Amino acid sequence: MNSNTTNFGKEEWLLVIRSNTEDYQEYRLKPGSNNIGREADNAIILQDSTSSGYHAEIHYNQTKNSVSIRDNESTNGTFVNGKRIHAVQALHHEDQIRVGLCLITIIQPDSKLPQLDNSSILKTKVTTELILESIDHYGVLLHNIGQQLVNVPDLDIALSEISELIKSMLGAEECQVILADKFSQLEEAGIPVSIAKKTIENKNANLFLYSDKESHGNNDQATIPVPLLFPMLLVPVMIDEVVVALIFARKPLGSSTHFYNSDLQLVLAIGNQVAMSLQRNRVEGELLYKSNHDSLTDLPNRAFFLDRLSRSLERSKQKEGVEFAVLFFDIDNFKDVNDSQGHAVGDKLLLAMAERLKHNIRSIDLAAGETVVARFGGDEFAVLLDNVKENLFALSTANRLKETLSKPYNINGRKIYSSVSIGVAISTIGYEYPEDILQDADIAMYQAKELGRERVEIFDKSMRDRALERVLIGTALRQGVLQKEFRVHYQPIISLETGRIAGFEALLRWYTTDRGILKPSDFMDLLDAAGLSYLTDNWVLQNACSQAVEWQNKFPGNPPLFITVNLSARNIIHPSLVDNIIQVLQDTKLDPRNLYLEITERATTSDDENTIEVLRKLQSMGVRISIDDFGSGYSALNYLAQFPVDVVKIDQSFIKMIGVKEASKKIIEMVKALANHLGIIVVAEGVEKIEQLEFVKSINCEYAQGFYYSKALDTELATELLTVDPQF
């Protein structure tokens, strides 16, 4: 605390007083007690109805050069730096006191400042709201600033309002918040460019005195009299260590008071709030953009497309003759590209097609309205043609785009040939909802595929009838099969160490009315042809996981029962597989470590990198990967080292030959030895006889299952078996 010595050798303290009823006041503390209050005999008289008659007392100990304050049991309390005091409180340079609605700053005056009789140069009137916010409701002030910067239609207006708020708070003559894109205009705004550059470069706030260069032509500030200097404040606003704005404030020429550190701290805090708000606006803007655009091609997505389609529909309803069209694209045989070339090449094809589509759409000369090109995901694209005058225009545009998009693409130095099927729907049919016209364009696209692909079909109502018929049949099949005729059976898997049930394999059964109970081998081709194989796999997974949790709760054990679920080879790389498994685990609350996903050895023989990637994702979640029928396919044993595998199930054909062909034992022993080396668990499948069991025990197989223990049981019988808790 630096003191000031007068001509008489005495040190002085100055109270700078601002209120909502009076102009700026200054009071020099006298040694001893200085009473503050509403009554006329106080040393400092406050014309403020919210202050008490004898509100507080400030004591100046001249010998020790110390100042303190105590509250005189006032009604509304005394606050120092925003905190209410309950005992004698020491005061320091630049402390702020609130008494009623008066804001008092205590300082030790600088010898360079003008005498008190010149203080009338600065007349500052502070509103009640600002006094309260500056002291007791500091957080409210910052919150309000943040609110002013959230989703504002005009950022400049919001920053201007904040500038006015800071200006009032500091008793400044001018205040500006200048964004980085306007830094080139600093000089025009009256901001010292050299100091601003240093502020940006050093990222430090500045309090300084500055002269008007045009008036004085002198860069040496020290030689200019104080009355000819402007007190200034410059604070950088930063995001991730980058200056994104400057807050500038200036007091009147020759002001009797400078900006103080308390002012600087306030503006720094406001600057932080401005930075957070700008960052939030930036992030929200990016999130909004991403929510409306495809991450791969950066084209608008389905949500954005439907929004624009809705606007076109409204315009067509309001104004007769304003029509529009939707073109729905699907790449022919795109799955073949992914399967043969890999998904990376497939993505590059989608990018190339999106660029070609955007380039050619821009060349379309529409009289008015807007054109939107969107990607819906996968290999589906859509185009909205607004203000279409006739059907022929939409049809000719679709045919031209079909020809353009069907030309070969050069990807990774190779020519890739691809074609598209396009469905067209015109608003002249009459639509109530945007989804309806989009659906009709989709129906027309499928019609184009059914008629041979690489063609354009325009929608007519007969297509809708055929599509509706297919949907009804598919819905009936799904509901009838999954809800009424399908069941899950459970075959126990036995721990050969304990002889007790360790888990179950979930097996699908179809209870038909005319052919009895069918196994998956009898009907999986039918499900696949109906497009139901993935839906069926997911349904079994959901039911099996739910049942496993129910059993774990009813029959607790250490370790808990696990469940094995078969996954069709064709569905391993289904785009929704991983997400669906995550959702099932979340819904059922099954520990991923208690779920074994079982795939056949044939699913790994293609050495498909996509299959490996999916299995690794699942394994990283804690899910166990099991290979069924191991040894029955054509793959070499080294596939175990390439694929993420936790369990192998020795094919039952080898188990059945135990005691019949000695070679079977050798193969099983070899598989077990390799599994031991790789840390993989072995399950002997199809155990039916005691000699088979004794052999797999002798080579330390971990688990076994088969008719020797039990066939696959329905839920009720499996629960009864767990209740008995047999020891095998």
XYZ file of C-alpha atoms in Angstrom, residues 475-487 539 543:
15
model
C -45.362 -55.890 -41.267
C -47.657 -58.893 -40.880
C -44.707 -61.251 -41.285
C -42.654 -59.373 -38.702
C -45.459 -59.197 -36.160
C -46.722 -62.712 -36.736
C -43.334 -64.392 -36.764
C -41.589 -62.532 -33.978
C -44.469 -62.062 -31.584
C -46.472 -65.245 -32.016
C -44.456 -68.057 -33.541
C -40.796 -67.493 -32.617
C -39.336 -68.634 -29.301
C -34.841 -59.766 -31.315
C -34.739 -61.543 -25.270
